[in-house]
Amino acid sequence: MTATRVLVLNSGSSSVKYQLLDMSDRSRLAVGLVERIGEETSRLKHTPLTGGDERERTGPIADHEAALKAVAEELAADGLGLDSPDLAAIGHRVVHGGKHFTAPTVVDDAVLAEIERLIPVAPLHNPANLTGIRTAQALRPDLPQVAVFDTAFHTTMPESAARYAIDVETADRHRVRRYGFHGTSHAYVSRATAELLGKAPEEVNVIVLHLGNGASASAVRGGKCVDTSMGLTPLEGLVMGTRSGDLDPAVIFHLARVGGLSVDEIDSLLNKKSGLVGLCGDNDMREIRRRIDEGDEQARLAFDIYIHRLKKYIGAYYAVLGRVDAVAFTAGVGENAAPVREAALAGLEELGLAVDGDLNAVRGDEPRLISPEYARVKVAVVPTDEELEIATQTYALAGKNN
Ligand code: AMP
């Protein structure tokens, strides 16, 4: 009997999200989350999907090792223990793979060393991702551990899109270039959009708009990314929940020289106190829409700035691609916020883009088209599934050998 289960781990600095999937039918067996690792008030929420109720544990979970042990115990209680011969591999989300990792990779010492070398460009994420991998290795040293990189899908970007126009020698010395993020989502959604159009990924050009709390756009030509809005870090590009997205780099010098802010204060300002939250105090699009309905001008302006930036990227990527077959909306805002989709594409009829009001109002979990029949460019809503994509890539690489 071949092993068909894949455990997907998304390790943050104080959290671990996990899913156990059976790749024989791509079904989910269990999902869960450990939060506030290292605090007194840690919490594990476990949802078995093969029967049984959601369970919760509270109380201190000291570190990632203790977290993964607790996850293993919960899975074992459902008869899905990680010591099972049915487990084929463990797939890890790794945020930064630099230029080097262009595809999912089976982890060995050299891979760990390279992920570690990338810490200066991903100081918040890569250390946590490494801890997750090392902990899982200790738990099942015999099993393939696969690193699936957020940046990998974007490594096909041409140099003209990937380089900043700064001194080449300085840029290379410090690895300053545009890497892009949310790659697993852009890969999954661009492929699913082609499928929705009844075409092979190689045949279609898609603009993917991943609009969650973090947000990024990508231009995908024939299944390959040719440009994306996030850069060296996930700060560049669209207006996000708490991040500014694009700004004149001189704003930073100005805030330091004239405003007297330190580098760390500016970092925190632009990453945590900007975007929608900086503009109107709320980063949840539902709340912003509610305030707009009540006539709140500040919320209206925040929405308008968000949409203006989004529209600029749609236009830019239209020009980059030359021919666009579909625009796909995904993630929390993209999948749920009909007014965002409508506003982002309003007035673009000359580009062959239009949204059907009735179709746009329909809610659902399945990929669907919201453009009118006549539209030259299709508009799609495609729920993203990063965990399934990580599991699929992991299984394709490691599962068959087991
Ligand atoms: P994500 O990062 O993909 O989980 O997206 C989270 C964001 O999606 C939240 O901050 C909300 O702004 C947004 N969101 C979730 N549900 C809705 C909804 N029903 N309508 C509008 N926005 C939503």
GROMACS .gro file of C-alpha atoms and ligand atoms in nm:
model
  425
    1MET     CA    1   0.000   0.000   0.000
    2THR     CA    2   0.140   0.342  -0.089
    3ALA     CA    3   0.145   0.618   0.166
    4THR     CA    4  -0.090   0.895   0.053
    5ARG     CA    5  -0.112   1.134   0.347
    6VAL     CA    6   0.069   1.467   0.358
    7LEU     CA    7   0.101   1.691   0.663
    8VAL     CA    8   0.126   2.060   0.572
    9LEU     CA    9   0.289   2.291   0.826
   10ASN     CA   10   0.288   2.669   0.817
   11SER     CA   11   0.511   2.775   1.105
   12GLY     CA   12   0.510   3.136   1.220
   13SER     CA   13   0.714   3.287   1.500
   14SER     CA   14   0.453   3.204   1.764
   15SER     CA   15   0.207   2.988   1.574
   16VAL     CA   16   0.177   2.670   1.370
   17LYS     CA   17  -0.107   2.611   1.125
   18TYR     CA   18  -0.146   2.255   1.004
   19GLN     CA   19  -0.353   2.037   0.777
   20LEU     CA   20  -0.343   1.665   0.717
   21LEU     CA   21  -0.455   1.570   0.368
   22ASP     CA   22  -0.510   1.245   0.186
   23MET     CA   23  -0.373   1.294  -0.163
   24SER     CA   24  -0.549   0.989  -0.308
   25ASP     CA   25  -0.863   1.204  -0.325
   26ARG     CA   26  -0.721   1.543  -0.213
   27SER     CA   27  -0.946   1.534   0.093
   28ARG     CA   28  -0.869   1.700   0.425
   29LEU     CA   29  -0.850   1.471   0.729
   30ALA     CA   30  -0.780   1.731   0.997
   31VAL     CA   31  -0.698   2.100   1.027
   32GLY     CA   32  -0.578   2.304   1.319
   33LEU     CA   33  -0.383   2.590   1.466
   34VAL     CA   34  -0.149   2.638   1.760
   35GLU     CA   35  -0.130   3.001   1.872
   36ARG     CA   36   0.071   3.204   2.123
   37ILE     CA   37   0.350   2.947   2.146
   38GLY     CA   38   0.588   3.040   2.428
   39GLU     CA   39   0.322   3.222   2.629
   40GLU     CA   40   0.116   3.111   2.928
   41THR     CA   41  -0.202   3.135   2.724
   42SER     CA   42  -0.112   2.910   2.429
   43ARG     CA   43  -0.404   2.755   2.249
   44LEU     CA   44  -0.441   2.456   2.019
   45LYS     CA   45  -0.755   2.432   1.808
   46HIS     CA   46  -0.797   2.099   1.632
   47THR     CA   47  -1.074   2.009   1.390
   48PRO     CA   48  -1.101   1.646   1.283
   49LEU     CA   49  -1.275   1.619   0.947
   50THR     CA   50  -1.330   1.244   0.956
   51GLY     CA   51  -1.590   1.272   1.234
   52GLY     CA   52  -1.593   1.414   1.584
   53ASP     CA   53  -1.607   1.763   1.725
   54GLU     CA   54  -1.357   2.044   1.724
   55ARG     CA   55  -1.125   2.028   2.026
   56GLU     CA   56  -0.935   2.300   2.208
   57ARG     CA   57  -0.641   2.292   2.448
   58THR     CA   58  -0.533   2.594   2.644
   59GLY     CA   59  -0.233   2.644   2.872
   60PRO     CA   60   0.137   2.694   2.814
   61ILE     CA   61   0.300   2.535   2.507
   62ALA     CA   62   0.666   2.624   2.550
   63ASP     CA   63   0.807   2.600   2.198
   64HIS     CA   64   0.755   2.463   1.847
   65GLU     CA   65   0.867   2.117   1.954
   66ALA     CA   66   0.600   2.105   2.224
   67ALA     CA   67   0.348   2.245   1.975
   68LEU     CA   68   0.416   1.975   1.717
   69LYS     CA   69   0.406   1.705   1.985
   70ALA     CA   70   0.065   1.832   2.094
   71VAL     CA   71  -0.053   1.832   1.729
   72ALA     CA   72   0.076   1.474   1.691
   73GLU     CA   73  -0.121   1.371   2.002
   74GLU     CA   74  -0.440   1.526   1.869
   75LEU     CA   75  -0.397   1.353   1.534
   76ALA     CA   76  -0.322   1.023   1.710
   77ALA     CA   77  -0.646   1.058   1.907
   78ASP     CA   78  -0.828   1.061   1.570
   79GLY     CA   79  -0.639   0.751   1.454
   80LEU     CA   80  -0.424   0.971   1.227
   81GLY     CA   81  -0.095   0.952   1.418
   82LEU     CA   82   0.217   1.093   1.255
   83ASP     CA   83   0.394   0.760   1.315
   84SER     CA   84   0.155   0.604   1.064
   85PRO     CA   85   0.303   0.435   0.756
   86ASP     CA   86   0.032   0.618   0.560
   87LEU     CA   87   0.215   0.949   0.605
   88ALA     CA   88   0.414   1.009   0.285
   89ALA     CA   89   0.580   1.343   0.355
   90ILE     CA   90   0.563   1.669   0.545
   91GLY     CA   91   0.530   1.988   0.340
   92HIS     CA   92   0.647   2.318   0.485
   93ARG     CA   93   0.556   2.667   0.377
   94VAL     CA   94   0.881   2.863   0.357
   95VAL     CA   95   0.837   3.233   0.291
   96HIS     CA   96   1.169   3.324   0.132
   97GLY     CA   97   1.355   3.100  -0.112
   98GLY     CA   98   1.556   3.382  -0.274
   99LYS     CA   99   1.673   3.334  -0.634
  100HIS     CA  100   1.803   2.988  -0.561
  101PHE     CA  101   1.484   2.791  -0.498
  102THR     CA  102   1.278   2.789  -0.815
  103ALA     CA  103   1.069   2.485  -0.717
  104PRO     CA  104   0.967   2.284  -0.412
  105THR     CA  105   1.270   2.108  -0.268
  106VAL     CA  106   1.331   1.805  -0.050
  107VAL     CA  107   1.508   1.934   0.260
  108ASP     CA  108   1.864   1.830   0.337
  109ASP     CA  109   2.143   2.005   0.528
  110ALA     CA  110   2.241   2.220   0.230
  111VAL     CA  111   1.879   2.335   0.185
  112LEU     CA  112   1.853   2.424   0.553
  113ALA     CA  113   2.177   2.622   0.529
  114GLU     CA  114   2.048   2.816   0.226
  115ILE     CA  115   1.716   2.899   0.398
  116GLU     CA  116   1.922   3.020   0.692
  117ARG     CA  117   2.139   3.233   0.464
  118LEU     CA  118   1.821   3.408   0.348
  119ILE     CA  119   1.726   3.522   0.700
  120PRO     CA  120   1.854   3.879   0.639
  121VAL     CA  121   1.591   3.925   0.366
  122ALA     CA  122   1.313   3.753   0.566
  123PRO     CA  123   1.398   3.815   0.931
  124LEU     CA  124   1.046   3.753   1.059
  125HIS     CA  125   0.955   3.444   0.861
  126ASN     CA  126   1.249   3.224   0.767
  127PRO     CA  127   1.368   3.157   1.126
  128ALA     CA  128   1.020   3.032   1.221
  129ASN     CA  129   0.995   2.823   0.905
  130LEU     CA  130   1.334   2.667   0.984
  131THR     CA  131   1.227   2.585   1.338
  132GLY     CA  132   0.918   2.412   1.198
  133ILE     CA  133   1.125   2.200   0.960
  134ARG     CA  134   1.381   2.103   1.224
  135THR     CA  135   1.109   2.009   1.471
  136ALA     CA  136   0.930   1.793   1.213
  137GLN     CA  137   1.260   1.630   1.118
  138ALA     CA  138   1.319   1.535   1.480
  139LEU     CA  139   0.971   1.385   1.498
  140ARG     CA  140   0.997   1.179   1.178
  141PRO     CA  141   1.364   1.169   1.066
  142ASP     CA  142   1.284   0.895   0.814
  143LEU     CA  143   1.029   1.104   0.624
  144PRO     CA  144   1.089   1.344   0.333
  145GLN     CA  145   1.043   1.704   0.443
  146VAL     CA  146   0.962   1.932   0.151
  147ALA     CA  147   1.008   2.308   0.151
  148VAL     CA  148   0.752   2.493  -0.065
  149PHE     CA  149   0.861   2.852  -0.116
  150ASP     CA  150   0.634   3.159  -0.140
  151THR     CA  151   0.885   3.309  -0.381
  152ALA     CA  152   0.937   3.011  -0.616
  153PHE     CA  153   0.653   3.085  -0.859
  154HIS     CA  154   0.796   3.431  -0.918
  155THR     CA  155   1.148   3.317  -1.009
  156THR     CA  156   1.041   3.311  -1.376
  157MET     CA  157   1.017   3.692  -1.375
  158PRO     CA  158   1.254   3.842  -1.631
  159GLU     CA  159   1.541   4.055  -1.502
  160SER     CA  160   1.359   4.362  -1.637
  161ALA     CA  161   1.084   4.302  -1.381
  162ALA     CA  162   1.294   4.154  -1.101
  163ARG     CA  163   1.562   4.425  -1.075
  164TYR     CA  164   1.530   4.760  -0.906
  165ALA     CA  165   1.697   5.044  -1.094
  166ILE     CA  166   1.977   5.087  -0.843
  167ASP     CA  167   2.352   5.027  -0.859
  168VAL     CA  168   2.389   4.666  -0.972
  169GLU     CA  169   2.694   4.587  -0.761
  170THR     CA  170   2.534   4.716  -0.440
  171ALA     CA  171   2.207   4.537  -0.519
  172ASP     CA  172   2.380   4.205  -0.580
  173ARG     CA  173   2.601   4.230  -0.274
  174HIS     CA  174   2.295   4.269  -0.052
  175ARG     CA  175   2.062   4.047  -0.259
  176VAL     CA  176   1.835   4.342  -0.324
  177ARG     CA  177   1.588   4.246  -0.598
  178ARG     CA  178   1.218   4.180  -0.643
  179TYR     CA  179   1.131   3.830  -0.522
  180GLY     CA  180   0.751   3.844  -0.484
  181PHE     CA  181   0.541   3.648  -0.234
  182HIS     CA  182   0.208   3.460  -0.210
  183GLY     CA  183   0.357   3.245  -0.489
  184THR     CA  184   0.171   2.925  -0.396
  185SER     CA  185  -0.156   3.115  -0.418
  186HIS     CA  186  -0.071   3.284  -0.751
  187ALA     CA  187   0.033   2.944  -0.892
  188TYR     CA  188  -0.281   2.770  -0.771
  189VAL     CA  189  -0.522   3.045  -0.877
  190SER     CA  190  -0.370   3.103  -1.222
  191ARG     CA  191  -0.392   2.729  -1.294
  192ALA     CA  192  -0.747   2.702  -1.157
  193THR     CA  193  -0.848   3.003  -1.371
  194ALA     CA  194  -0.718   2.832  -1.685
  195GLU     CA  195  -0.916   2.523  -1.585
  196LEU     CA  196  -1.228   2.736  -1.536
  197LEU     CA  197  -1.182   2.867  -1.892
  198GLY     CA  198  -1.144   2.510  -2.015
  199LYS     CA  199  -0.787   2.574  -2.130
  200ALA     CA  200  -0.436   2.459  -2.046
  201PRO     CA  201  -0.231   2.700  -1.831
  202GLU     CA  202   0.013   2.742  -2.123
  203GLU     CA  203  -0.267   2.888  -2.335
  204VAL     CA  204  -0.383   3.169  -2.110
  205ASN     CA  205  -0.261   3.502  -1.973
  206VAL     CA  206  -0.404   3.587  -1.633
  207ILE     CA  207  -0.385   3.880  -1.392
  208VAL     CA  208  -0.418   3.734  -1.042
  209LEU     CA  209  -0.529   3.966  -0.761
  210HIS     CA  210  -0.462   3.806  -0.422
  211LEU     CA  211  -0.645   4.043  -0.189
  212GLY     CA  212  -0.625   3.930   0.171
  213ASN     CA  213  -0.490   4.112   0.471
  214GLY     CA  214  -0.166   4.102   0.273
  215ALA     CA  215  -0.229   4.170  -0.096
  216SER     CA  216  -0.042   4.118  -0.419
  217ALA     CA  217  -0.105   4.115  -0.793
  218SER     CA  218   0.072   3.906  -1.053
  219ALA     CA  219   0.091   3.892  -1.430
  220VAL     CA  220   0.100   3.530  -1.545
  221ARG     CA  221   0.178   3.453  -1.909
  222GLY     CA  222   0.114   3.095  -2.020
  223GLY     CA  223   0.141   2.963  -1.665
  224LYS     CA  224   0.459   3.154  -1.581
  225CYS     CA  225   0.483   3.463  -1.365
  226VAL     CA  226   0.627   3.762  -1.552
  227ASP     CA  227   0.566   4.030  -1.289
  228THR     CA  228   0.433   4.063  -0.936
  229SER     CA  229   0.366   4.355  -0.707
  230MET     CA  230   0.555   4.251  -0.394
  231GLY     CA  231   0.931   4.299  -0.403
  232LEU     CA  232   1.229   4.243  -0.177
  233THR     CA  233   0.975   4.208   0.104
  234PRO     CA  234   0.595   4.185   0.114
  235LEU     CA  235   0.574   4.562   0.169
  236GLU     CA  236   0.577   4.674  -0.196
  237GLY     CA  237   0.276   4.705  -0.422
  238LEU     CA  238  -0.093   4.721  -0.337
  239VAL     CA  239  -0.250   4.896  -0.039
  240MET     CA  240  -0.295   4.621   0.223
  241GLY     CA  241  -0.462   4.575   0.561
  242THR     CA  242  -0.174   4.727   0.756
  243ARG     CA  243   0.102   4.779   0.494
  244SER     CA  244   0.145   5.089   0.282
  245GLY     CA  245   0.243   4.920  -0.044
  246ASP     CA  246   0.419   5.148  -0.294
  247LEU     CA  247   0.553   5.484  -0.186
  248ASP     CA  248   0.828   5.721  -0.282
  249PRO     CA  249   1.141   5.581  -0.106
  250ALA     CA  250   1.224   5.938  -0.008
  251VAL     CA  251   0.928   5.927   0.234
  252ILE     CA  252   1.154   5.710   0.451
  253PHE     CA  253   1.444   5.961   0.449
  254HIS     CA  254   1.197   6.240   0.517
  255LEU     CA  255   1.044   6.061   0.816
  256ALA     CA  256   1.393   5.994   0.952
  257ARG     CA  257   1.547   6.338   0.890
  258VAL     CA  258   1.251   6.565   0.939
  259GLY     CA  259   1.022   6.346   1.150
  260GLY     CA  260   1.301   6.210   1.372
  261LEU     CA  261   1.173   5.852   1.347
  262SER     CA  262   1.419   5.563   1.381
  263VAL     CA  263   1.455   5.296   1.114
  264ASP     CA  264   1.268   5.048   1.336
  265GLU     CA  265   0.987   5.298   1.394
  266ILE     CA  266   0.949   5.357   1.020
  267ASP     CA  267   0.958   4.981   0.955
  268SER     CA  268   0.679   4.931   1.206
  269LEU     CA  269   0.482   5.230   1.074
  270LEU     CA  270   0.488   5.107   0.714
  271ASN     CA  271   0.427   4.739   0.791
  272LYS     CA  272   0.186   4.754   1.083
  273LYS     CA  273   0.023   5.096   1.102
  274SER     CA  274  -0.031   5.187   0.738
  275GLY     CA  275  -0.253   5.059   0.457
  276LEU     CA  276  -0.624   5.055   0.537
  277VAL     CA  277  -0.564   5.062   0.912
  278GLY     CA  278  -0.343   5.370   0.880
  279LEU     CA  279  -0.593   5.543   0.654
  280CYS     CA  280  -0.910   5.481   0.850
  281GLY     CA  281  -0.836   5.276   1.162
  282ASP     CA  282  -0.988   4.953   1.028
  283ASN     CA  283  -0.829   4.683   0.816
  284ASP     CA  284  -1.132   4.459   0.778
  285MET     CA  285  -1.304   4.531   0.448
  286ARG     CA  286  -1.642   4.432   0.596
  287GLU     CA  287  -1.612   4.702   0.860
  288ILE     CA  288  -1.494   4.958   0.604
  289ARG     CA  289  -1.793   4.886   0.380
  290ARG     CA  290  -2.027   4.915   0.680
  291ARG     CA  291  -1.880   5.255   0.768
  292ILE     CA  292  -1.910   5.372   0.407
  293ASP     CA  293  -2.278   5.274   0.410
  294GLU     CA  294  -2.317   5.498   0.715
  295GLY     CA  295  -2.159   5.789   0.528
  296ASP     CA  296  -1.814   5.773   0.690
  297GLU     CA  297  -1.583   5.990   0.473
  298GLN     CA  298  -1.258   5.853   0.616
  299ALA     CA  299  -1.357   5.496   0.534
  300ARG     CA  300  -1.466   5.610   0.185
  301LEU     CA  301  -1.128   5.769   0.118
  302ALA     CA  302  -0.942   5.458   0.242
  303PHE     CA  303  -1.153   5.245   0.006
  304ASP     CA  304  -1.093   5.481  -0.285
  305ILE     CA  305  -0.716   5.479  -0.230
  306TYR     CA  306  -0.721   5.097  -0.211
  307ILE     CA  307  -0.917   5.074  -0.537
  308HIS     CA  308  -0.709   5.338  -0.716
  309ARG     CA  309  -0.388   5.142  -0.650
  310LEU     CA  310  -0.551   4.815  -0.750
  311LYS     CA  311  -0.673   4.963  -1.077
  312LYS     CA  312  -0.326   5.098  -1.153
  313TYR     CA  313  -0.182   4.748  -1.120
  314ILE     CA  314  -0.454   4.596  -1.337
  315GLY     CA  315  -0.370   4.850  -1.608
  316ALA     CA  316   0.004   4.798  -1.566
  317TYR     CA  317  -0.020   4.420  -1.590
  318TYR     CA  318  -0.256   4.446  -1.885
  319ALA     CA  319   0.020   4.638  -2.061
  320VAL     CA  320   0.289   4.392  -1.947
  321LEU     CA  321   0.091   4.095  -2.081
  322GLY     CA  322  -0.038   4.261  -2.399
  323ARG     CA  323  -0.325   4.014  -2.420
  324VAL     CA  324  -0.526   3.923  -2.111
  325ASP     CA  325  -0.765   3.626  -2.103
  326ALA     CA  326  -0.879   3.661  -1.744
  327VAL     CA  327  -0.856   3.864  -1.425
  328ALA     CA  328  -0.890   3.643  -1.117
  329PHE     CA  329  -0.981   3.766  -0.768
  330THR     CA  330  -0.879   3.559  -0.466
  331ALA     CA  331  -0.819   3.558  -0.085
  332GLY     CA  332  -1.040   3.708   0.190
  333VAL     CA  333  -1.126   4.037   0.019
  334GLY     CA  334  -1.102   3.913  -0.341
  335GLU     CA  335  -1.330   3.616  -0.276
  336ASN     CA  336  -1.587   3.795  -0.062
  337ALA     CA  337  -1.599   4.166  -0.130
  338ALA     CA  338  -1.820   4.220  -0.438
  339PRO     CA  339  -1.792   4.603  -0.412
  340VAL     CA  340  -1.411   4.578  -0.439
  341ARG     CA  341  -1.435   4.366  -0.754
  342GLU     CA  342  -1.692   4.598  -0.907
  343ALA     CA  343  -1.500   4.916  -0.826
  344ALA     CA  344  -1.161   4.779  -0.936
  345LEU     CA  345  -1.291   4.704  -1.286
  346ALA     CA  346  -1.534   4.995  -1.325
  347GLY     CA  347  -1.472   5.199  -1.638
  348LEU     CA  348  -1.244   4.942  -1.802
  349GLU     CA  349  -1.494   4.833  -2.069
  350GLU     CA  350  -1.261   4.965  -2.341
  351LEU     CA  351  -1.013   4.701  -2.223
  352GLY     CA  352  -1.276   4.429  -2.263
  353LEU     CA  353  -1.330   4.412  -1.887
  354ALA     CA  354  -1.673   4.412  -1.724
  355VAL     CA  355  -1.847   4.268  -1.419
  356ASP     CA  356  -2.203   4.132  -1.424
  357GLY     CA  357  -2.382   4.273  -1.119
  358ASP     CA  358  -2.594   3.963  -1.054
  359LEU     CA  359  -2.308   3.717  -1.095
  360ASN     CA  360  -2.084   3.935  -0.879
  361ALA     CA  361  -2.340   3.926  -0.597
  362VAL     CA  362  -2.348   3.546  -0.584
  363ARG     CA  363  -2.146   3.395  -0.299
  364GLY     CA  364  -1.985   3.054  -0.312
  365ASP     CA  365  -1.683   2.833  -0.249
  366GLU     CA  366  -1.632   2.723  -0.608
  367PRO     CA  367  -1.434   2.900  -0.882
  368ARG     CA  368  -1.678   3.104  -1.091
  369LEU     CA  369  -1.701   3.365  -1.364
  370ILE     CA  370  -1.855   3.703  -1.287
  371SER     CA  371  -1.811   3.870  -1.627
  372PRO     CA  372  -2.102   3.904  -1.869
  373GLU     CA  373  -2.119   3.656  -2.157
  374TYR     CA  374  -2.002   3.913  -2.413
  375ALA     CA  375  -1.690   4.024  -2.223
  376ARG     CA  376  -1.364   3.974  -2.414
  377VAL     CA  377  -1.169   3.930  -2.091
  378LYS     CA  378  -1.318   3.692  -1.835
  379VAL     CA  379  -1.337   3.796  -1.471
  380ALA     CA  380  -1.314   3.509  -1.221
  381VAL     CA  381  -1.346   3.458  -0.848
  382VAL     CA  382  -1.123   3.168  -0.752
  383PRO     CA  383  -1.098   3.066  -0.386
  384THR     CA  384  -0.732   3.008  -0.310
  385ASP     CA  385  -0.609   2.696  -0.132
  386GLU     CA  386  -0.244   2.734  -0.036
  387GLU     CA  387  -0.244   2.423   0.184
  388LEU     CA  388  -0.375   2.202  -0.096
  389GLU     CA  389  -0.116   2.349  -0.332
  390ILE     CA  390   0.164   2.283  -0.080
  391ALA     CA  391   0.036   1.927  -0.029
  392THR     CA  392   0.010   1.870  -0.405
  393GLN     CA  393   0.364   1.996  -0.468
  394THR     CA  394   0.497   1.799  -0.170
  395TYR     CA  395   0.330   1.478  -0.280
  396ALA     CA  396   0.440   1.519  -0.640
  397LEU     CA  397   0.798   1.549  -0.525
  398ALA     CA  398   0.825   1.312  -0.232
  399GLY     CA  399   0.515   1.100  -0.208
  400LYS     CA  400   0.576   0.868  -0.497
  401ASN     CA  401   0.918   0.760  -0.370
  402ASN     CA  402   0.789   0.647  -0.039
  403AMP     P1  403  -0.701   3.662   0.424
  403AMP     O1  404  -0.572   3.732   0.458
  403AMP     O2  405  -0.703   3.605   0.286
  403AMP     O3  406  -0.748   3.567   0.529
  403AMP     O4  407  -0.813   3.780   0.420
  403AMP     C1  408  -0.852   3.844   0.539
  403AMP     C2  409  -0.933   3.967   0.503
  403AMP     O5  410  -1.043   3.932   0.420
  403AMP     C3  411  -0.999   4.034   0.624
  403AMP     O6  412  -0.911   4.126   0.684
  403AMP     C4  413  -1.118   4.104   0.562
  403AMP     O7  414  -1.081   4.236   0.526
  403AMP     C5  415  -1.146   4.030   0.436
  403AMP     N1  416  -1.275   3.961   0.436
  403AMP     C6  417  -1.306   3.840   0.487
  403AMP     N2  418  -1.438   3.814   0.469
  403AMP     C7  419  -1.492   3.920   0.406
  403AMP     C8  420  -1.623   3.955   0.359
  403AMP     N3  421  -1.726   3.873   0.374
  403AMP     N4  422  -1.637   4.074   0.298
  403AMP     C9  423  -1.534   4.158   0.283
  403AMP     N5  424  -1.411   4.132   0.323
  403AMP    C10  425  -1.387   4.015   0.385
   0.00000   0.00000   0.00000
